[in-house]
Coordinates of C-alpha atoms and ligand atoms in Angstrom, one line a residue:
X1 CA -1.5 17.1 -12.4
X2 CA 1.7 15.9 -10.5
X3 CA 5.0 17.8 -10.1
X4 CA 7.2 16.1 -12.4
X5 CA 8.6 17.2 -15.7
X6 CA 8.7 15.8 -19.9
X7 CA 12.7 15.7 -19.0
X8 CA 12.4 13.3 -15.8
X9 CA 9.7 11.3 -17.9
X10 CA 11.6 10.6 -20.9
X11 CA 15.0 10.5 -19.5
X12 CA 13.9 7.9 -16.1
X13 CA 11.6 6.0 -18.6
X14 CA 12.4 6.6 -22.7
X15 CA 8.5 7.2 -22.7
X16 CA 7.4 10.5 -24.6
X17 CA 3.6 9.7 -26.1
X18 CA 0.6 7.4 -24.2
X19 CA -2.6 6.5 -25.0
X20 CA -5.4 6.9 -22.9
X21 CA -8.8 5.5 -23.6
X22 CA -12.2 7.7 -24.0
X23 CA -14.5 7.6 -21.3
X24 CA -16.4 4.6 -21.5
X25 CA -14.6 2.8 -23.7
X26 CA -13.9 -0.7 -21.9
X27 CA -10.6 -3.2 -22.0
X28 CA -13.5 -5.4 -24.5
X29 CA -13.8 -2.1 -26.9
X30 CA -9.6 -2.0 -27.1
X31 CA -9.8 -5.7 -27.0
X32 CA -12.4 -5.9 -30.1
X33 CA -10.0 -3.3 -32.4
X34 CA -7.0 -5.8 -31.8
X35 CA -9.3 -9.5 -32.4
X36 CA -10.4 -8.0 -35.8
X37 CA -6.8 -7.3 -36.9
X38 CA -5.4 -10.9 -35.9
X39 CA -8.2 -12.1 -37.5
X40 CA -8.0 -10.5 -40.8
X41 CA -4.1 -11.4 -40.2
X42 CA -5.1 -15.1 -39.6
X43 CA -7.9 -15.2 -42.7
X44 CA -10.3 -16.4 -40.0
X45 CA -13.8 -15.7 -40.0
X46 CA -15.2 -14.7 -36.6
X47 CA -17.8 -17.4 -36.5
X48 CA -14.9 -20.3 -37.1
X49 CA -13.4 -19.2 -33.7
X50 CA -13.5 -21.7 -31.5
X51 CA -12.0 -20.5 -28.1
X52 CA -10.8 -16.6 -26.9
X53 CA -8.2 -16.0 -24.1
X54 CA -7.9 -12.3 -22.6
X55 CA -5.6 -11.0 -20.2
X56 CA -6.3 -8.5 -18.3
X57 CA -6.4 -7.0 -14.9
X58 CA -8.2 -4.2 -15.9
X59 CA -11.6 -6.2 -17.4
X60 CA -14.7 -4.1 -18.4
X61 CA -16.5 -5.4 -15.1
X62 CA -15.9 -7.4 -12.1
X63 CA -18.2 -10.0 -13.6
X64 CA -19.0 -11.4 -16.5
X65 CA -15.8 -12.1 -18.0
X66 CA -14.7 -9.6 -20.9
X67 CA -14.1 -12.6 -23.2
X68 CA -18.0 -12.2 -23.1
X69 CA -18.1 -8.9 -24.1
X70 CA -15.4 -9.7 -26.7
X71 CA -17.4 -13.1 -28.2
X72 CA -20.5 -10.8 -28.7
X73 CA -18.8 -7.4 -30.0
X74 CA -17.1 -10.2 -32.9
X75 CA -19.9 -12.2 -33.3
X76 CA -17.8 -15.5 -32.5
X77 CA -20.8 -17.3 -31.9
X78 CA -19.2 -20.9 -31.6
X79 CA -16.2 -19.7 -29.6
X80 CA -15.8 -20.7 -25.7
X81 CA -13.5 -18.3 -23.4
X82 CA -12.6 -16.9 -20.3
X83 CA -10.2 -14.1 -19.0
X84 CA -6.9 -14.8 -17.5
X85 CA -5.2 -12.2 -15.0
X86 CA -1.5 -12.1 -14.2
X87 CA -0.8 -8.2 -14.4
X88 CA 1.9 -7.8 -17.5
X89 CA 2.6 -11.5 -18.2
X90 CA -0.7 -12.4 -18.7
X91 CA -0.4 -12.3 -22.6
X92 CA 2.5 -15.0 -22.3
X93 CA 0.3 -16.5 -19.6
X94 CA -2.7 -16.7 -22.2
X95 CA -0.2 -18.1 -25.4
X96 CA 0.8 -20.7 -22.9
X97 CA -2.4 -21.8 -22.5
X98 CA -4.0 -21.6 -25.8
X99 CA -1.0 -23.4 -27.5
X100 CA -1.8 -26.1 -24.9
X101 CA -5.2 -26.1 -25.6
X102 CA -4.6 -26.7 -29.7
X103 CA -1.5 -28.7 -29.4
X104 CA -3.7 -31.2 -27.1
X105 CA -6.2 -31.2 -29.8
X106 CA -9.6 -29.4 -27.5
X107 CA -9.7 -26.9 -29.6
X108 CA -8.4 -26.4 -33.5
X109 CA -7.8 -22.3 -33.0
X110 CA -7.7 -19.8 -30.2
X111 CA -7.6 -16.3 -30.3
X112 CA -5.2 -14.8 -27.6
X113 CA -5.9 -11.1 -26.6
X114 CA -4.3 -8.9 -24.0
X115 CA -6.2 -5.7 -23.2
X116 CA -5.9 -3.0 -20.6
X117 CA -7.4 0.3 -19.3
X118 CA -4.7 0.9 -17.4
X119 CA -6.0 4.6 -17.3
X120 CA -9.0 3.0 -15.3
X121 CA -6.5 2.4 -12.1
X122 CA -3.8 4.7 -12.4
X123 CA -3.8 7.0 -9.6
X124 CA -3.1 10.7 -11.3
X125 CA -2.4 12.5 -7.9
X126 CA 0.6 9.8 -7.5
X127 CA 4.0 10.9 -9.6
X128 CA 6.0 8.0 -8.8
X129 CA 3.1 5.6 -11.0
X130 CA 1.0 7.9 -12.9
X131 CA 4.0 8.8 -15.7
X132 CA 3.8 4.8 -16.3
X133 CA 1.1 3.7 -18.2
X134 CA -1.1 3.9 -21.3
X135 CA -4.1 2.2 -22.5
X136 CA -3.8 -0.5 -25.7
X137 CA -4.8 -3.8 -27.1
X138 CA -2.5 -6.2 -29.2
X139 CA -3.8 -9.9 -30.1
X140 CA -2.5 -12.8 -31.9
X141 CA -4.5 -16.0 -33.2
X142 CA -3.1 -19.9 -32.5
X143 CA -3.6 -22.5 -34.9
X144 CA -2.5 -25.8 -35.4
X145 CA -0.7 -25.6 -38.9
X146 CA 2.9 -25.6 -38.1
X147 CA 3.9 -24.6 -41.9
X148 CA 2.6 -20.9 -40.3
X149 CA 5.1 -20.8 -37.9
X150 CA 5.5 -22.7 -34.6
X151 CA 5.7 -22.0 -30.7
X152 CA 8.5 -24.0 -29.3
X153 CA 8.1 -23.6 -25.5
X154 CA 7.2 -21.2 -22.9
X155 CA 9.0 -20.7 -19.2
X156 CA 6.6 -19.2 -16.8
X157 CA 7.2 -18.7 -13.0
X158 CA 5.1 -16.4 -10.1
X159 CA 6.5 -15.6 -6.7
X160 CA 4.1 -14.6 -4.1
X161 CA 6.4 -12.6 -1.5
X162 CA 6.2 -9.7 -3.9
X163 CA 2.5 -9.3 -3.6
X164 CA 2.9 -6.2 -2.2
X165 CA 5.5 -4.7 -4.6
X166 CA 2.9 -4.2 -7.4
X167 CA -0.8 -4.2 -6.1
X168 CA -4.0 -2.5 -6.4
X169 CA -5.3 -2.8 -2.4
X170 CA -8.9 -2.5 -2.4
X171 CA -11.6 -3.9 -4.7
X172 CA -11.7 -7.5 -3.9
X173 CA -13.3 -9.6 -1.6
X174 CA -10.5 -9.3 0.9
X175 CA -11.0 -5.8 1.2
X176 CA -14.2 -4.7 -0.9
X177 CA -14.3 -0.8 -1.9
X178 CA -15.7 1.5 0.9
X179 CA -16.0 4.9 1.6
X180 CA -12.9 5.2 3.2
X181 CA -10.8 3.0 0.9
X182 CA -11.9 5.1 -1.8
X183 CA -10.7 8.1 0.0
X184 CA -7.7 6.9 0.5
X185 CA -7.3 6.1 -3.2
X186 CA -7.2 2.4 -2.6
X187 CA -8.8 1.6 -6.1
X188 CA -5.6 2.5 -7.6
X189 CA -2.3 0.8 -8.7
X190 CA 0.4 1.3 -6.0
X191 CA 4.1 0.4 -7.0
X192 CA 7.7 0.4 -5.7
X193 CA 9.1 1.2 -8.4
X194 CA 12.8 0.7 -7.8
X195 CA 12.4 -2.7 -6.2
X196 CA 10.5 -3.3 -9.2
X197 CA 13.1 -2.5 -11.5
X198 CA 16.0 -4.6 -9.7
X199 CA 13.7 -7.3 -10.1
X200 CA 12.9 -6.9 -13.5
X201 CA 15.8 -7.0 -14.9
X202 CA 16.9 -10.1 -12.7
X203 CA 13.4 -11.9 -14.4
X204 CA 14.8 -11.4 -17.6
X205 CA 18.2 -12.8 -17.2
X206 CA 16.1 -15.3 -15.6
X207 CA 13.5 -16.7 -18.5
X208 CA 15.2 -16.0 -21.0
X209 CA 18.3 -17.9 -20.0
X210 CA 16.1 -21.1 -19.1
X211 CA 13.9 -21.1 -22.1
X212 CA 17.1 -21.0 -24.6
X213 CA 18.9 -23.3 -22.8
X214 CA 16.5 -26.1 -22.5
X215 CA 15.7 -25.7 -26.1
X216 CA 19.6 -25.9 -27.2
X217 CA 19.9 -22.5 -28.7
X218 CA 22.0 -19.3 -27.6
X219 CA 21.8 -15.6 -27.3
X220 CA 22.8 -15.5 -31.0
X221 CA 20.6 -17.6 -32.3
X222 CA 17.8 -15.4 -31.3
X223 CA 16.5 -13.3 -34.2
X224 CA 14.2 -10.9 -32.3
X225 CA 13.7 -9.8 -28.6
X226 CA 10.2 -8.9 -27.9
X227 CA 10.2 -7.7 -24.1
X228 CA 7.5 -5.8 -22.0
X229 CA 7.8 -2.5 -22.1
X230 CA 7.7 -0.9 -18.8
X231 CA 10.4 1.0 -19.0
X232 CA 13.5 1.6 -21.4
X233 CA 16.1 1.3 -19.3
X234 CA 14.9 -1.9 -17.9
X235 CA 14.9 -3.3 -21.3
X236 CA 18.5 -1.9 -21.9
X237 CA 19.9 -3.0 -18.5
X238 CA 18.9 -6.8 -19.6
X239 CA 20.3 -6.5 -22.8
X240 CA 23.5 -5.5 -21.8
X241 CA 23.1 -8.1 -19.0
X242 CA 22.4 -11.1 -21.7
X243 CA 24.9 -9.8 -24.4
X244 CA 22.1 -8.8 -26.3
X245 CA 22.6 -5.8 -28.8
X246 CA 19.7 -3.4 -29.3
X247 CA 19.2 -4.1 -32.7
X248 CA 17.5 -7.1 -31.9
X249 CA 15.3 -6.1 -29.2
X250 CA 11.6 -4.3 -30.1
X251 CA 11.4 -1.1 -28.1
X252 CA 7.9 1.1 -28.9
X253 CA 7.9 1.8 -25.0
X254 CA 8.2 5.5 -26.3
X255 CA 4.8 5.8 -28.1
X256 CA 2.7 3.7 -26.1
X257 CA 4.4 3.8 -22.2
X258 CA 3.4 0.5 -20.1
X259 CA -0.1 -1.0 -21.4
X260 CA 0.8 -4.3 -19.6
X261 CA -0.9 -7.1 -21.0
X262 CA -1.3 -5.7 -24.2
X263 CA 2.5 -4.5 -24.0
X264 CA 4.1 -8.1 -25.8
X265 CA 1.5 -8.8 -28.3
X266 CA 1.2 -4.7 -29.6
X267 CA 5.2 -4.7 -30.0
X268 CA 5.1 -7.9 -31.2
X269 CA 2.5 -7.0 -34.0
X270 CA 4.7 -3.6 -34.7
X271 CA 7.6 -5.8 -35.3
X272 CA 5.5 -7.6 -38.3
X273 CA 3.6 -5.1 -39.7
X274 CA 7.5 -2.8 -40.2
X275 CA 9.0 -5.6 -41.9
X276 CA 11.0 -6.6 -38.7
X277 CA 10.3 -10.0 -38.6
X278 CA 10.5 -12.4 -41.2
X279 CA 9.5 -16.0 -41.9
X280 CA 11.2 -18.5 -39.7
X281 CA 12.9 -16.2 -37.5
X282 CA 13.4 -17.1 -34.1
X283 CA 11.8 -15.1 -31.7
X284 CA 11.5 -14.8 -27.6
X285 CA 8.9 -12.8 -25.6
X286 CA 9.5 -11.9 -22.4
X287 CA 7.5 -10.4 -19.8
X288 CA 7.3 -9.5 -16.1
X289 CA 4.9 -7.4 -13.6
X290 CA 3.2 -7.8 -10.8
X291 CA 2.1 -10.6 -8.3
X292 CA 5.4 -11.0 -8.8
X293 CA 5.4 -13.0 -12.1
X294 CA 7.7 -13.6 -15.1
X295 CA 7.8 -15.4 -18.2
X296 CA 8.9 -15.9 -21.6
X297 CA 7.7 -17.4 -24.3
X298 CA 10.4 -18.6 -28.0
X299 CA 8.2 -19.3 -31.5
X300 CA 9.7 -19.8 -34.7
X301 CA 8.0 -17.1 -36.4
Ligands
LIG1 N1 8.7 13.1 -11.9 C1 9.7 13.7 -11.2 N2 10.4 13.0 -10.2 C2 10.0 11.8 -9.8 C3 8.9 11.2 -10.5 C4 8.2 11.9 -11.5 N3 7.1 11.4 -12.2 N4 8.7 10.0 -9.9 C5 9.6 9.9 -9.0 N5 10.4 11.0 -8.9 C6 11.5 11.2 -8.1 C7 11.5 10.4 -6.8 O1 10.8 11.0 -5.8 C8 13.0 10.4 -6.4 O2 13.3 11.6 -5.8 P1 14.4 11.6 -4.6 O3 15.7 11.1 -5.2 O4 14.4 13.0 -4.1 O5 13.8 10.6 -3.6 C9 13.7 10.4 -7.8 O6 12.7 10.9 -8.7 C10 14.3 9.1 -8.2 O7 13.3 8.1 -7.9 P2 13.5 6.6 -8.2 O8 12.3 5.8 -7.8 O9 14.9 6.1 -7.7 O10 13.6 6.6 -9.8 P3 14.0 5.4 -10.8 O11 15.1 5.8 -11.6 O12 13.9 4.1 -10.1 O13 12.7 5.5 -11.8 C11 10.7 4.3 -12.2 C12 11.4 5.3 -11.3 C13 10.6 5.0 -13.5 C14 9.3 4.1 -11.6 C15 11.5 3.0 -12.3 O14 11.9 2.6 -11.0 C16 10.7 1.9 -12.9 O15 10.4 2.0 -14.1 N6 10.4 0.8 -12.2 C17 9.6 -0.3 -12.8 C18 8.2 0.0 -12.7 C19 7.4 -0.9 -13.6 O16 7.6 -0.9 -14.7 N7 6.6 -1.8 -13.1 C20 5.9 -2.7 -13.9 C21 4.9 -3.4 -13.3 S1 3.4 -2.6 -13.5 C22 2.3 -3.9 -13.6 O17 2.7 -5.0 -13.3 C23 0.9 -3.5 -13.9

């Protein structure tokens, strides 16, 4: 499609498979897939949900929400929701605010989803983004029995001079889809990708400096890393930056490329299901991406 190479892809990003969603199939479908395993995870039943977060940017439709489409496709009749959208933080975004929710006592569970088609707005004729991304799901249920492990705290910050380093430029209401914009490919991701990548790895430093310090611990303390995965070297950059070695940080950026939202809960859920993680470990997520936001989030596992 683009001139570009496996070599430039692999080397420029460690990324060597993606997956890209059928035609059709909807940020709700992947989203779905994902809910049922947290939920068998969880031994919840479905219809004892009571509230569903998703993240995405990429929803099924402009309107209604996917956390519709998602509370039908489960059957979680007596669960409430709504979407959340902040690009590639928004699953911290979304564990933020169910942990909120339950901790304040509105609701007893939450089911926390984040879900793209990133397929769905990546611009194929553009080398310098379409290498990027991949489509994926990952999900995670909240309750309020702390014997099951415990979120301790979440840092989460935006910064809206970098609209214009991550965007998608048409679409919305300030500048609905015409003719024109669709000729020029405005319905697609656009991305500067070395800015990006200076400020990603600043982000990091960033969060995950604030939320260990204000919770007393250190780097060392930290059993487990979970970043975003947008692109290896990003990840290995902040390591090095925070003194962190590799063995403690999840990296699955290779099979799966950036799925954004669904980036932190999928390698999160691949770090419990291979026997990474273990009971009582302490663990900080960390994401970044566009609007510009950034965030991290430490649980006891
Ligand atoms: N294949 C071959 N060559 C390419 C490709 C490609 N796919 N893409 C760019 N190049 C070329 C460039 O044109 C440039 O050529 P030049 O030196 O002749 O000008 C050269 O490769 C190097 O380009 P850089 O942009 O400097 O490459 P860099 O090492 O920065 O890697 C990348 C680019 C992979 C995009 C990196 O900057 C990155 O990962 N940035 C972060 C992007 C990101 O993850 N954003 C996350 C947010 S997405 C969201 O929020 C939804």
């Amino acid at each position: 499609m683009v001139e570009t190479s496996d070599e430039w892809i692999r080397t420029r990003t460690g990324m060597r498979e993606r997956r890209i969603a059928a035609p059709g199939q909807g940020a709700s479908d992947l989203a779905v897939a994902a809910a049922r395993g947290a939920l068998r995870a969880a031994e919840l039943d479905a219809d004892k949900l009571e509230l569903i977060i998703v993240a995405t940017f990429t929803p099924d439709r402009p309107l209604p929400a996917t956390a519709c489409y998602v509370q039908r496709k489960l059957g979680a009749t007596n669960a409430a929701g709504f979407d959340l959208s902040i690009a590639c933080t928004g699953f911290i975004n979304a564990l933020m605010t169910a942990d909120s929710l339950v901790a304040g006592g509105m609701f007893r569970n939450a089911l926390v989803i984040g879900t793209e088609v990133m397929s769905s707005v990546t611009d194929y004729q553009d080398r310098d983004s379409c290498v990027l991304f991949g489509d994926a799901a990952g999900a995670a249920v909240v309750g309020a029995d702390a014997s099951e492990g415990q979120i301790l705290d979440h840092v989460v910050k935006i910064d809206g001079q970098g609209t214009e380093m991550i965007s998608i430029p048409s679409g919305g209401s300030a500048a609905p889809l015409t003719a024109d914009r669709l000729e020029a490919r405005e319905n697609f991701l656009r991305l500067s990708g070395r800015q990006v990548f200076k400020f990603a790895v600043n982000a990091i430093g960033d969060v995950v400096g604030e939320i260990l310090l204000r919770n007393g611990y250190t780097i060392a303390d930290v059993d487990l890393f979970v970043p975003h995965q947008a692109n290896l070297r990003i990840i290995e950059a902040a390591a090095t930056r925070l003194g962190i070695d590799m063995d403690r940080v999840i990296v699955n950026i290779d099979r799966y490329g950036n799925t954004s939202a669904a980036s932190v809960p999928l390698a999160l859920d691949e770090a419990a299901s291979t026997g990474r993680l273990k009971r009582g470990d302490l663990v900080c997520l960390v994401a970044f991406g566009a609007g510009l936001s950034w965030g991290a989030t430490l649980l006891r596992w």
